[in-house]
PDB file of C-alpha atoms in Angstrom:
ATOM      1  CA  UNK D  28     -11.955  17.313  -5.103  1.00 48.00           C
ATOM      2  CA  UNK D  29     -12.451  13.651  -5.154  1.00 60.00           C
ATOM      3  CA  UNK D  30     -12.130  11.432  -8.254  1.00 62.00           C
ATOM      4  CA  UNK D  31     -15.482   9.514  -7.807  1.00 71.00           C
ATOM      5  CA  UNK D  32     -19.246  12.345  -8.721  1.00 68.00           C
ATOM      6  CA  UNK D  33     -21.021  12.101  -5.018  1.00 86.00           C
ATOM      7  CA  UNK D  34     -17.793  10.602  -3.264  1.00 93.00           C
ATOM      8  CA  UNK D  35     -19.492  10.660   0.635  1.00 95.00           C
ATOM      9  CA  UNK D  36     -16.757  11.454   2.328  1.00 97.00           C
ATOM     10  CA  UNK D  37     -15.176  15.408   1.607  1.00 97.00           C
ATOM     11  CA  UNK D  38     -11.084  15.067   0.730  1.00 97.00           C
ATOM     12  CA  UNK D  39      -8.724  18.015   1.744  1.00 98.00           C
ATOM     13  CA  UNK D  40      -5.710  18.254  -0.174  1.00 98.00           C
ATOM     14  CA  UNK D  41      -2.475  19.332   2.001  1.00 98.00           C
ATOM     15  CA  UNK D  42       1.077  19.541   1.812  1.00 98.00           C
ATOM     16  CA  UNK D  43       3.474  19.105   4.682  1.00 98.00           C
ATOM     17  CA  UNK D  44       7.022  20.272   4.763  1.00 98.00           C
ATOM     18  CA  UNK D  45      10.416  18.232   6.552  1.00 98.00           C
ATOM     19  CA  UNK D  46      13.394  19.097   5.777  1.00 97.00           C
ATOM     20  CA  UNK D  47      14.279  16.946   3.085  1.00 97.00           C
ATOM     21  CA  UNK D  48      10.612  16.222   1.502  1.00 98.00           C
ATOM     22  CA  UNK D  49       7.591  17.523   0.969  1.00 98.00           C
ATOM     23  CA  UNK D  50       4.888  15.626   1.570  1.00 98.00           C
ATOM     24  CA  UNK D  51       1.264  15.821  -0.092  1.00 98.00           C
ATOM     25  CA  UNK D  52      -1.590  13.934   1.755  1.00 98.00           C
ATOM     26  CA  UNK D  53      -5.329  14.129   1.719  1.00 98.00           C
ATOM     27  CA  UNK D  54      -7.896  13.831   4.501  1.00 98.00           C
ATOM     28  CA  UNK D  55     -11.007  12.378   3.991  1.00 98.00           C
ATOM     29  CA  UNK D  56     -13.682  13.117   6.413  1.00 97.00           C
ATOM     30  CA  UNK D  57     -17.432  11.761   7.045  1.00 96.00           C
ATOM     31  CA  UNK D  58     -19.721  14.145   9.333  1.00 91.00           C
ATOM     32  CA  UNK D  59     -22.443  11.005   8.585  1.00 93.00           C
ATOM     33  CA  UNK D  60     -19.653   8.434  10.554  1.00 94.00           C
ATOM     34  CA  UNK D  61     -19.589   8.753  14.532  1.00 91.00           C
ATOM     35  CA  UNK D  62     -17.085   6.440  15.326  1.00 90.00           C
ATOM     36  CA  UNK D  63     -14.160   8.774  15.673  1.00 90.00           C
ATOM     37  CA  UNK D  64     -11.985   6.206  14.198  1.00 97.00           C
ATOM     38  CA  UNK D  65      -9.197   6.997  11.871  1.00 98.00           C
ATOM     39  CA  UNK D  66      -7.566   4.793   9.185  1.00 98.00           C
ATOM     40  CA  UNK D  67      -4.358   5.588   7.078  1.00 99.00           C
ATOM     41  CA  UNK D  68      -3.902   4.283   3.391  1.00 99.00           C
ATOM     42  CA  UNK D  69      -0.436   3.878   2.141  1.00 99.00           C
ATOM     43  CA  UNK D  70      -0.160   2.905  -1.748  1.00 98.00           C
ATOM     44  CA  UNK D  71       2.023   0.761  -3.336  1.00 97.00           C
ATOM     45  CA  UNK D  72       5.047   1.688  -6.206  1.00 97.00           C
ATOM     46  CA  UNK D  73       4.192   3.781  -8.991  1.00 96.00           C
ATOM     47  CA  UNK D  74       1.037   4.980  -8.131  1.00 96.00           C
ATOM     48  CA  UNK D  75      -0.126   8.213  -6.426  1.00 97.00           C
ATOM     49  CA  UNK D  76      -1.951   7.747  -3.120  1.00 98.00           C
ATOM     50  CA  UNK D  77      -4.948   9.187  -4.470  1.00 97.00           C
ATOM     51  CA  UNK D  78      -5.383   6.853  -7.415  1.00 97.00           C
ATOM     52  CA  UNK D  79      -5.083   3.578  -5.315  1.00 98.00           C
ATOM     53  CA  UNK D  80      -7.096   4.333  -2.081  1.00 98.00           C
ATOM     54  CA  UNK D  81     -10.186   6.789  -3.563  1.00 98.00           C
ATOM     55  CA  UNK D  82     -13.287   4.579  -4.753  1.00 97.00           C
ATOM     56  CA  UNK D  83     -11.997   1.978  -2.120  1.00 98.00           C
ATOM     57  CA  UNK D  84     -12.531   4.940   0.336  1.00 98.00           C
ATOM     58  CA  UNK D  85     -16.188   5.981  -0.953  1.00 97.00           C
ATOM     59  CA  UNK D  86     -17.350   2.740   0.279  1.00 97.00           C
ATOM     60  CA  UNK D  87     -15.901   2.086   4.083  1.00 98.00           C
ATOM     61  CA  UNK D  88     -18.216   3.508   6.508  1.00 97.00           C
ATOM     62  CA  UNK D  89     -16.394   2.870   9.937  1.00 97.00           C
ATOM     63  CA  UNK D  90     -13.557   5.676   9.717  1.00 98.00           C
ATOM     64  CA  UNK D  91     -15.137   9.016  10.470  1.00 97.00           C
ATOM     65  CA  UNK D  92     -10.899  10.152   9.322  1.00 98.00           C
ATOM     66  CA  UNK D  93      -9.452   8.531   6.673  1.00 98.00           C
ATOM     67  CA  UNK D  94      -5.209   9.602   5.800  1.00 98.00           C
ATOM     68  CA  UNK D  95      -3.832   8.880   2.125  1.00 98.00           C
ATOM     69  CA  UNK D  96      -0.625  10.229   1.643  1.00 98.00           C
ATOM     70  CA  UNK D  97       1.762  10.621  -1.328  1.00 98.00           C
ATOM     71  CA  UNK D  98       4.806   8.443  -0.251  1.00 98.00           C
ATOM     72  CA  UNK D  99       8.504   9.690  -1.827  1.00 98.00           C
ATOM     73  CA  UNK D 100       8.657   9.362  -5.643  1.00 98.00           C
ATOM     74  CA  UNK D 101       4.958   9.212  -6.443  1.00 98.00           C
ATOM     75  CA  UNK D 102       2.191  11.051  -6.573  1.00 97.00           C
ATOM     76  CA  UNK D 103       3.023  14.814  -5.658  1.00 98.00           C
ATOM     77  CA  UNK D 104       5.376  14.208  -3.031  1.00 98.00           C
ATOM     78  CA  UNK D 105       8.326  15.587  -4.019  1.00 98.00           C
ATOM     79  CA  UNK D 106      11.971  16.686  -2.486  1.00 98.00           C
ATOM     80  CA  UNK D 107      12.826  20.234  -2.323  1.00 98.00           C
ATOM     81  CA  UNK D 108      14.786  20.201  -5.538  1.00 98.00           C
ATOM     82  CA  UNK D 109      12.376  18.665  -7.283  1.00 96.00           C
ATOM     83  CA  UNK D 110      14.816  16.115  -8.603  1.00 96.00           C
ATOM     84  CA  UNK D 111      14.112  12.148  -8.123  1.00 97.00           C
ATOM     85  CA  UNK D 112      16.790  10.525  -5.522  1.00 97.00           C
ATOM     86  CA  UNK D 113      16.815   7.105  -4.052  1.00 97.00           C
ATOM     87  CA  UNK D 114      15.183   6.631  -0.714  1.00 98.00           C
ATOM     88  CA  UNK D 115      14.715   3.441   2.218  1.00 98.00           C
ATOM     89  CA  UNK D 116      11.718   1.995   3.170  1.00 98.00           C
ATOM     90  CA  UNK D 117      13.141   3.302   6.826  1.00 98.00           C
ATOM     91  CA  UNK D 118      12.671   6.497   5.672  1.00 98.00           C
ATOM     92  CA  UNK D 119       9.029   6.078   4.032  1.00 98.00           C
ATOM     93  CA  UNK D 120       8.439   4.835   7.933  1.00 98.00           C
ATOM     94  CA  UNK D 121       9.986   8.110   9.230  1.00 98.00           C
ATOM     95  CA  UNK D 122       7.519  10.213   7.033  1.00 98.00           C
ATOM     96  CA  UNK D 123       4.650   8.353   8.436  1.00 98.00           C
ATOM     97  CA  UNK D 124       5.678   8.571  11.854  1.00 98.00           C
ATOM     98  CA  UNK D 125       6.464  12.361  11.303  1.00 98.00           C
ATOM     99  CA  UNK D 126       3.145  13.188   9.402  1.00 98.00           C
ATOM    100  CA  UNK D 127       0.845  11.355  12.346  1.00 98.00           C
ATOM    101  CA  UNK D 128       2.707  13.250  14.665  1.00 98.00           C
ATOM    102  CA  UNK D 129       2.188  16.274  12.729  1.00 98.00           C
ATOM    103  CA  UNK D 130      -1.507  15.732  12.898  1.00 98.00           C
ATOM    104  CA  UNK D 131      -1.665  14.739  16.402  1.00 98.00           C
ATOM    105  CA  UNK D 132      -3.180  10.989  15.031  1.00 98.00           C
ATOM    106  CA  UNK D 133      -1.788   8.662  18.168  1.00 97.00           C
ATOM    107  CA  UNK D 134      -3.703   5.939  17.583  1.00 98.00           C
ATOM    108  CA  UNK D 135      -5.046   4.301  13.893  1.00 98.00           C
ATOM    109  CA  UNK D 136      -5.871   1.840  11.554  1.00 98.00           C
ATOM    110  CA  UNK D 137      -3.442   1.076   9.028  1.00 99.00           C
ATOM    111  CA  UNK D 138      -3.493  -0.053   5.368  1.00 98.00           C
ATOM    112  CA  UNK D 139      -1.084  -0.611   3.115  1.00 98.00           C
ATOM    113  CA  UNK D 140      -1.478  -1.790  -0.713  1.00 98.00           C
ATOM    114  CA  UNK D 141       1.663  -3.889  -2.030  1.00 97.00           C
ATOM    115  CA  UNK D 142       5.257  -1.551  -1.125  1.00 98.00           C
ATOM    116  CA  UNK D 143       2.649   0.459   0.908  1.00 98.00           C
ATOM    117  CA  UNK D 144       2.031  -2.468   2.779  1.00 98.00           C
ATOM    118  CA  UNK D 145       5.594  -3.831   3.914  1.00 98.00           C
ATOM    119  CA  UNK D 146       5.560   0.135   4.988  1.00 98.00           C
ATOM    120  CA  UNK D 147       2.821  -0.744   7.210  1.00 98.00           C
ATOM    121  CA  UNK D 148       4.424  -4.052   8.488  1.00 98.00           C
ATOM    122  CA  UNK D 149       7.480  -1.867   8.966  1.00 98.00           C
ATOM    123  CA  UNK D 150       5.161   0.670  11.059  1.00 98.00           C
ATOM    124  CA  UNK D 151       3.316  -1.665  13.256  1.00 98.00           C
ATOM    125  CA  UNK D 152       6.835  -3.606  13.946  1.00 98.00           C
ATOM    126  CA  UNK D 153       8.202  -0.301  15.257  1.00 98.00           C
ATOM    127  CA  UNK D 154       5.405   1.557  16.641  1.00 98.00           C
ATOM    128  CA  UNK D 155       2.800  -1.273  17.633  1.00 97.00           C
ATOM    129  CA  UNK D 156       0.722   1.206  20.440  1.00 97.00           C
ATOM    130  CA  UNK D 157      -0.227   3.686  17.859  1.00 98.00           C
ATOM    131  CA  UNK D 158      -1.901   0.713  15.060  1.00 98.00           C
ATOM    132  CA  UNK D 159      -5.316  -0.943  15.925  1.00 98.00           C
ATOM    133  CA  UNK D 160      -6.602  -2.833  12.743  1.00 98.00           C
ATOM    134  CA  UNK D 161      -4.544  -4.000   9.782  1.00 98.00           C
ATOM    135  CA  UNK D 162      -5.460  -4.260   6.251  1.00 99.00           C
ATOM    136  CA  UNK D 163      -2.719  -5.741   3.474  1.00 98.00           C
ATOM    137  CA  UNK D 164      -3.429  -5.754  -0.200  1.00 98.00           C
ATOM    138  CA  UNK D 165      -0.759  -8.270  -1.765  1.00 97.00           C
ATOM    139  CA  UNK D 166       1.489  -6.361   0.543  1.00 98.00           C
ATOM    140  CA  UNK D 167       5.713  -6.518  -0.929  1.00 96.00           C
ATOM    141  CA  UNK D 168       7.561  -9.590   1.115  1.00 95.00           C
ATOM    142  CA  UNK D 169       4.786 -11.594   1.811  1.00 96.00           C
ATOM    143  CA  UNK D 170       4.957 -12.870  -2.158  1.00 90.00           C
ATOM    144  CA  UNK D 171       6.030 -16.906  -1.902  1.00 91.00           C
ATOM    145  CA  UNK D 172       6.498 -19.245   1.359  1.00 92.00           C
ATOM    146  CA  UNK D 173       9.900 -19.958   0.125  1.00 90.00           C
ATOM    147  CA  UNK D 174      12.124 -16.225   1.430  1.00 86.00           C
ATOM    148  CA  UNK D 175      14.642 -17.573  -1.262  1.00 88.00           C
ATOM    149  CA  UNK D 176      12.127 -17.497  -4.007  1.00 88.00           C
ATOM    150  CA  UNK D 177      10.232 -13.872  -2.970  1.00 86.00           C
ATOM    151  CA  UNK D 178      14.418 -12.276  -3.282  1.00 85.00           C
ATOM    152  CA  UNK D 179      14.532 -14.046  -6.846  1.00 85.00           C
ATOM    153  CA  UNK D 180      11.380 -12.521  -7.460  1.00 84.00           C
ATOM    154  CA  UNK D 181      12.980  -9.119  -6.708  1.00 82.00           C
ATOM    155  CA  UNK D 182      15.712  -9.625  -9.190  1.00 81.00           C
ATOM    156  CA  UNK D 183      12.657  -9.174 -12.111  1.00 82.00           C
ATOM    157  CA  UNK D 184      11.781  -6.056 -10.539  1.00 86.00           C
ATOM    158  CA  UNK D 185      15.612  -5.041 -10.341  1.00 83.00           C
ATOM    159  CA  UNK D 186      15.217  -5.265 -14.551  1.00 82.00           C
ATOM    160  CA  UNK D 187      12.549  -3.188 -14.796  1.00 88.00           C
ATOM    161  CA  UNK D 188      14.032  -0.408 -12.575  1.00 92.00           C
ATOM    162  CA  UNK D 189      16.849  -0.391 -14.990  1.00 86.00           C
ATOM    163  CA  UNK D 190      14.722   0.085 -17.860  1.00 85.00           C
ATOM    164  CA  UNK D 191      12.703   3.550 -16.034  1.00 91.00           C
ATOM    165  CA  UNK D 192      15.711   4.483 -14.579  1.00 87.00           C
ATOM    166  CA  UNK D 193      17.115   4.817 -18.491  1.00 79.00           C
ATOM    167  CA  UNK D 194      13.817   6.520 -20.023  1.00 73.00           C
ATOM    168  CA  UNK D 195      14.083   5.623 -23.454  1.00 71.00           C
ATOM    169  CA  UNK D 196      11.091   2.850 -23.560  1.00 83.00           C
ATOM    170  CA  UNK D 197       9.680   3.721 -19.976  1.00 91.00           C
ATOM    171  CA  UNK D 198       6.677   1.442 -21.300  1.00 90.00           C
ATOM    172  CA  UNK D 199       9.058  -1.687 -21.576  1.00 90.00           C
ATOM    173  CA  UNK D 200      10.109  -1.177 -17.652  1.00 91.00           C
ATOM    174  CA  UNK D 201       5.984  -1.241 -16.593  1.00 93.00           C
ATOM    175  CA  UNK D 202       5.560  -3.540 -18.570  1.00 92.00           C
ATOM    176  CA  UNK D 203       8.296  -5.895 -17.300  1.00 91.00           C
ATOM    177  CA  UNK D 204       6.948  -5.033 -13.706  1.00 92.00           C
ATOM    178  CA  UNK D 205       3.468  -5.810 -14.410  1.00 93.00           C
ATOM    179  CA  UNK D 206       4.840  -9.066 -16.165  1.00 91.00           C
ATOM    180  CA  UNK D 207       6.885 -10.213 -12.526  1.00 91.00           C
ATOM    181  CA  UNK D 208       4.100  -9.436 -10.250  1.00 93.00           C
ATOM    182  CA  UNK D 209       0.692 -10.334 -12.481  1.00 93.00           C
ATOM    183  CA  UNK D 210       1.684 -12.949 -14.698  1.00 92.00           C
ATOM    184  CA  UNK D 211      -2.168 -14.465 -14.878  1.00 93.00           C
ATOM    185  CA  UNK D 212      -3.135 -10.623 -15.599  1.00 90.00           C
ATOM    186  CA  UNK D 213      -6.422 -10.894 -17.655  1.00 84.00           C
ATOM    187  CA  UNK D 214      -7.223  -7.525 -19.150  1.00 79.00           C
ATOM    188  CA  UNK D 215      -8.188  -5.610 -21.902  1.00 86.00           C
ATOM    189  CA  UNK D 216      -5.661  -3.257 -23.965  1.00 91.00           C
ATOM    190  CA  UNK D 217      -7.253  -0.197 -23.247  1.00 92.00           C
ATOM    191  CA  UNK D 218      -6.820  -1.021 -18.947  1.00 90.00           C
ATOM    192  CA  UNK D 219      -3.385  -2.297 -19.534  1.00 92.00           C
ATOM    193  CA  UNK D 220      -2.228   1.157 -21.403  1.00 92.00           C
ATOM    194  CA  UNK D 221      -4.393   2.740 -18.518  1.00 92.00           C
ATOM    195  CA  UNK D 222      -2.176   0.725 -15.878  1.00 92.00           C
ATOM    196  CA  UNK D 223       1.190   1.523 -17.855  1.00 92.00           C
ATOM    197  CA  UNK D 224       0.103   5.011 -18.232  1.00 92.00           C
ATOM    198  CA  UNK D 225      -0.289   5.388 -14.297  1.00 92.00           C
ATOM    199  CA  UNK D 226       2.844   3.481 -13.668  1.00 93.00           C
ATOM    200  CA  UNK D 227       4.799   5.802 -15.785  1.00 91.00           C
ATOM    201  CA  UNK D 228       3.787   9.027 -13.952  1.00 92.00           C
ATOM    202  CA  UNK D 229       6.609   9.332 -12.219  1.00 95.00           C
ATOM    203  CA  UNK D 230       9.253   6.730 -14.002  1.00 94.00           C
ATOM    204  CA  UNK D 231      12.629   7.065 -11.838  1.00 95.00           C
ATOM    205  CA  UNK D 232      10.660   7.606  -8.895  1.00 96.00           C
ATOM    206  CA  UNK D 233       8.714   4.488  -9.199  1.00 96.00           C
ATOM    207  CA  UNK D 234      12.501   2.964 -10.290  1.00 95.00           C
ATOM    208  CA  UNK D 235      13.660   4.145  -6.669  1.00 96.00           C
ATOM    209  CA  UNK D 236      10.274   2.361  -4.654  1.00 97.00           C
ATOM    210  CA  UNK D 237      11.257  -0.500  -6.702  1.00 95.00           C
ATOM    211  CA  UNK D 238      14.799  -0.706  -5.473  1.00 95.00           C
ATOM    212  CA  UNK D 239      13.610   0.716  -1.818  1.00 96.00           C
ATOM    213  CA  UNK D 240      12.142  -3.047  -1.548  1.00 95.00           C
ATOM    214  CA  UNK D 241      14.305  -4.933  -3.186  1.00 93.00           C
ATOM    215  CA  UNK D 242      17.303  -3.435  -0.456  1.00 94.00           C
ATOM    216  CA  UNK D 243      15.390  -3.734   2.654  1.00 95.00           C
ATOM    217  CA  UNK D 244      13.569  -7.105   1.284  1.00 92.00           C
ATOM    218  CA  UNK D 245      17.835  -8.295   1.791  1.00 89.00           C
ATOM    219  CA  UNK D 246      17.771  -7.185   5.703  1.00 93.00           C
ATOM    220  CA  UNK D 247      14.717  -8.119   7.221  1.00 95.00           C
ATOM    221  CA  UNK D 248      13.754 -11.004   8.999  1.00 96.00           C
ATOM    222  CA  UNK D 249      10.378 -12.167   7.811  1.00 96.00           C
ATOM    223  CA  UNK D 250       9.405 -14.544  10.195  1.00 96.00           C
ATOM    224  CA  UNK D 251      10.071 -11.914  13.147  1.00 98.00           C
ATOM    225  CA  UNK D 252       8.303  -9.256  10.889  1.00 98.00           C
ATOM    226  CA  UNK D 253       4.757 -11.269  10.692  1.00 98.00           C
ATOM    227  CA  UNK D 254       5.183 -12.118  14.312  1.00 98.00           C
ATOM    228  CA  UNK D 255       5.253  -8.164  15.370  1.00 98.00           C
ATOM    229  CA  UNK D 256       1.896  -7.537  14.056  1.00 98.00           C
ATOM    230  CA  UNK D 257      -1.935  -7.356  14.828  1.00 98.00           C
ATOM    231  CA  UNK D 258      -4.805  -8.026  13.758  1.00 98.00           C
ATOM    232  CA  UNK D 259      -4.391  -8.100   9.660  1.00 98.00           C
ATOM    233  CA  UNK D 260      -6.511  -8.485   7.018  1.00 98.00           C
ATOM    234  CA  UNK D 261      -4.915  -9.541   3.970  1.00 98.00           C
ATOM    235  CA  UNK D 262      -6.442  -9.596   0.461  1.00 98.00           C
ATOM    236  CA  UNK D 263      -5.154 -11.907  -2.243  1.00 98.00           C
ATOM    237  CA  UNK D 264      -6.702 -11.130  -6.010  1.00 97.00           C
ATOM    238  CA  UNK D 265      -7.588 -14.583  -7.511  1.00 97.00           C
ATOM    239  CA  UNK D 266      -5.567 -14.285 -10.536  1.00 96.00           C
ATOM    240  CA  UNK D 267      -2.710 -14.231  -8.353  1.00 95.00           C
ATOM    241  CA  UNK D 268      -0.097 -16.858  -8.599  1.00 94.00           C
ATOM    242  CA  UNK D 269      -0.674 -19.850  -6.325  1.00 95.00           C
ATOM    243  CA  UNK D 270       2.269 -19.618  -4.426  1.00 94.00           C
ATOM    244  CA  UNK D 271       1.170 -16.417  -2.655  1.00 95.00           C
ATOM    245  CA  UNK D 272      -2.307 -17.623  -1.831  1.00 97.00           C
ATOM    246  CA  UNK D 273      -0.413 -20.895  -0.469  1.00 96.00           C
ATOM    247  CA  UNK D 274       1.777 -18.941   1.795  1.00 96.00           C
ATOM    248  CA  UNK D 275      -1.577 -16.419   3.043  1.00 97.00           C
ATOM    249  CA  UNK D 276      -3.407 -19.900   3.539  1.00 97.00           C
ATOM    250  CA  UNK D 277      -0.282 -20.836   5.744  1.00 97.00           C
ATOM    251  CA  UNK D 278      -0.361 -17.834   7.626  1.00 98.00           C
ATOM    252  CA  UNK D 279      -3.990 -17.692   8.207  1.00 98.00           C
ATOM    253  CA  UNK D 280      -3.798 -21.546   9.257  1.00 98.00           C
ATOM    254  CA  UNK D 281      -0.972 -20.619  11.771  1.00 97.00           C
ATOM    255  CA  UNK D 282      -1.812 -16.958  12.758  1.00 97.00           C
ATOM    256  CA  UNK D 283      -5.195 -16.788  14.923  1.00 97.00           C
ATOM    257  CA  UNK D 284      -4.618 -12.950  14.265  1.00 97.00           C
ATOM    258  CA  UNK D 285      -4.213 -13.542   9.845  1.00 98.00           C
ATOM    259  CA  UNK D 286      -7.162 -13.439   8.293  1.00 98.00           C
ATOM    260  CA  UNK D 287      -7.139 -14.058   4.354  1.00 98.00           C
ATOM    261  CA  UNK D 288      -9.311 -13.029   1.934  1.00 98.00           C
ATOM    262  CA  UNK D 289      -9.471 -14.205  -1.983  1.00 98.00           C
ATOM    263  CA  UNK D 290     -10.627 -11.656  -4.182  1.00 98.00           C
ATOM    264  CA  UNK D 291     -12.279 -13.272  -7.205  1.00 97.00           C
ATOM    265  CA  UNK D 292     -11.576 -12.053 -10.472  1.00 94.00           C
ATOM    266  CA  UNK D 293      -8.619  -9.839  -9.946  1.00 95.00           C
ATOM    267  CA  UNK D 294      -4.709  -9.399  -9.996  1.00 95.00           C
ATOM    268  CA  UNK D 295      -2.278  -7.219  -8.190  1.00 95.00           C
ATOM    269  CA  UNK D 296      -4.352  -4.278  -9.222  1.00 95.00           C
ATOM    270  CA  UNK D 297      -7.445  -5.177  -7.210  1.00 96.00           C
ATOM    271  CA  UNK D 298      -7.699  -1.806  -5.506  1.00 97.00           C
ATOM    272  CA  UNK D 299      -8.666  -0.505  -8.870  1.00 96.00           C
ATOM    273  CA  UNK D 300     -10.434  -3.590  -9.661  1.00 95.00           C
ATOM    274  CA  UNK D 301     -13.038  -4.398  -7.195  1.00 97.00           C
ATOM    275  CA  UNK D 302     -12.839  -1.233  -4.667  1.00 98.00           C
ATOM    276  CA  UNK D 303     -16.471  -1.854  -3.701  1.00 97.00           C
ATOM    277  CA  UNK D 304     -15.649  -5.913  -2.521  1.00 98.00           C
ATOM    278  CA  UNK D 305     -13.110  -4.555  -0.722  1.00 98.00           C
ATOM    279  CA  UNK D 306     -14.385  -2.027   0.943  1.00 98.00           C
ATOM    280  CA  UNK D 307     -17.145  -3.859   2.286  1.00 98.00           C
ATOM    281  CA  UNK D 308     -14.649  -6.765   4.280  1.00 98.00           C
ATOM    282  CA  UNK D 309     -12.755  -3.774   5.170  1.00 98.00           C
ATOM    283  CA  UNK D 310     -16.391  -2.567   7.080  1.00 98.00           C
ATOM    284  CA  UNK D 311     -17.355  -6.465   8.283  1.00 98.00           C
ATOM    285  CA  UNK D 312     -13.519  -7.362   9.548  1.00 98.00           C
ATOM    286  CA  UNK D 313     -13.166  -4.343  11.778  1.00 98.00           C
ATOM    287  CA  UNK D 314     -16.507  -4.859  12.962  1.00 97.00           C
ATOM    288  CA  UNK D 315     -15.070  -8.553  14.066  1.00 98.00           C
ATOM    289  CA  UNK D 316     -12.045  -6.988  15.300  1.00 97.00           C
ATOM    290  CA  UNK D 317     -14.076  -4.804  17.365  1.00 96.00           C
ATOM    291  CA  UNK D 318     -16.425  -7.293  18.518  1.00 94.00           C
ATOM    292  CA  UNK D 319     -13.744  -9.640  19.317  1.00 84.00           C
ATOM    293  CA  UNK D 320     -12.028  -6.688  21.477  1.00 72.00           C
TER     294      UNK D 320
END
């Protein structure tokens, strides 16, 4: 069942099986949209697929399909042992690749929300025939203009693996995460113990998404990266630090295919924050997209 009473789209709840992971993904489906296009949702660290991607879902109405997978070490993905063990964003790519194929989806949008969307840069790089429209929420690698400062900027998150990886004060490691990445962070207690509380799900594995980044963040060239994609949307909260809306103003300035987007009153948890705002650009850019086509 969906999370959101009178969700319009029906969700099915599947699991699918490779030989080293088992992979839980839901399909959202709208009889009501005749399109026949298809969109996949990839979250970010920490948080189940589910969670990020659900009320954002209930209000698109261009995507008659709509994929949201677990990624490794969240949600309800799991290995076959059960047990927690470090993984590559390569291999997050693989499971994409391998689940589309599964499915028989050849051609989609694509969305990814912060890790989940330097999985989607990754995707598009490598397989740029089977992605259409692009969507990035504060996607990972794409922090600061300066590459030397985003890496330093992966050291803080380095910390805060160390502190989930140890489970004695799983808290402090969310905590220090939340403090790297949403500094300006304006919330109330009870959504901050909400946030930590998702965060902390799954506390190695979210330790192991961190580090996932952090290693391939040291081996990829950026600049060949952005120039490998499409058509992207890419959605900045406004609490954000100023560096990152600097360097999406610099893309979107240089990029005739970058098209930024501030979203007013939030912070690195926008999808949870404003999942209406955003689903309406989502419906208005790939009309443009389309039009422009």
């Amino acid at each position: 069942m969906s999370a959101i009473m009178n969700h319009p789209f029906t969700v099915e709840k599947r699991e699918f099986h490779l030989p080293d992971q088992h992979i839980t993904y839901r399909i959202y489906r709208n009889p009501e949209i005749t399109t026949q296009r298809r969109l996949v949702l990839l979250h970010g660290a920490g948080v189940a697929g589910v969670d990020t991607w659900d009320a954002i879902v209930a209000f698109i109405s261009h995507w008659s399909e709509v994929l949201v997978p677990d990624q490794r070490g969240m949600g309800d993905t799991h290995y076959p042992d059960r047990k927690e063990h470090p993984f590559t964003a390569q291999e997050l790519v693989g499971d994409i690749n391998a689940l589309v194929d599964h499915l028989g989806w050849w051609q989609f949008d694509l969305g990814g929300y912060s890790m989940g969307g330097l999985v989607s840069l990754l995707f598009k790089q490598q397989h740029s025939d089977r992605v259409g429209k692009q969507f990035l929420l504060e996607s990972a690698v794409l922090d600061r203009p300066c590459w030397e400062t985003t890496i330093d900027l992966r050291e803080k998150f380095s910390s805060a693996s160390l502190h989930l990886r140890q489970n004695i004060d799983v808290a402090k490691g969310v905590t220090n995460f939340l403090d790297a990445i949403a500094p300006n962070r304006k919330v109330s207690p009870q959504v901050e113990e909400v946030t930590i509380n998702r965060l902390a799900y799954r506390p190695e594995g979210f330790a192991n998404a961190l580090d996932c980044v952090t290693r391939e963040i040291k081996q990829i060239d950026r600049e060949q990266l952005v120039a490998a994609q499409g058509d992207v949307t890419s959605f900045i909260g406004g609490h954000s630090v100023d560096l990152m809306h600097q360097y999406q103003r610099e893309l979107a300035e240089r990029l005739p295919n970058w098209h930024y987007f501030m979203v007013a009153g939030t912070d690195h948890s926008l999808p949870f924050q404003k999942p209406r705002q955003i689903g309406k650009i989502m419906d208005a850019e790939i009309l443009r997209f389309l039009n422009k086509n």
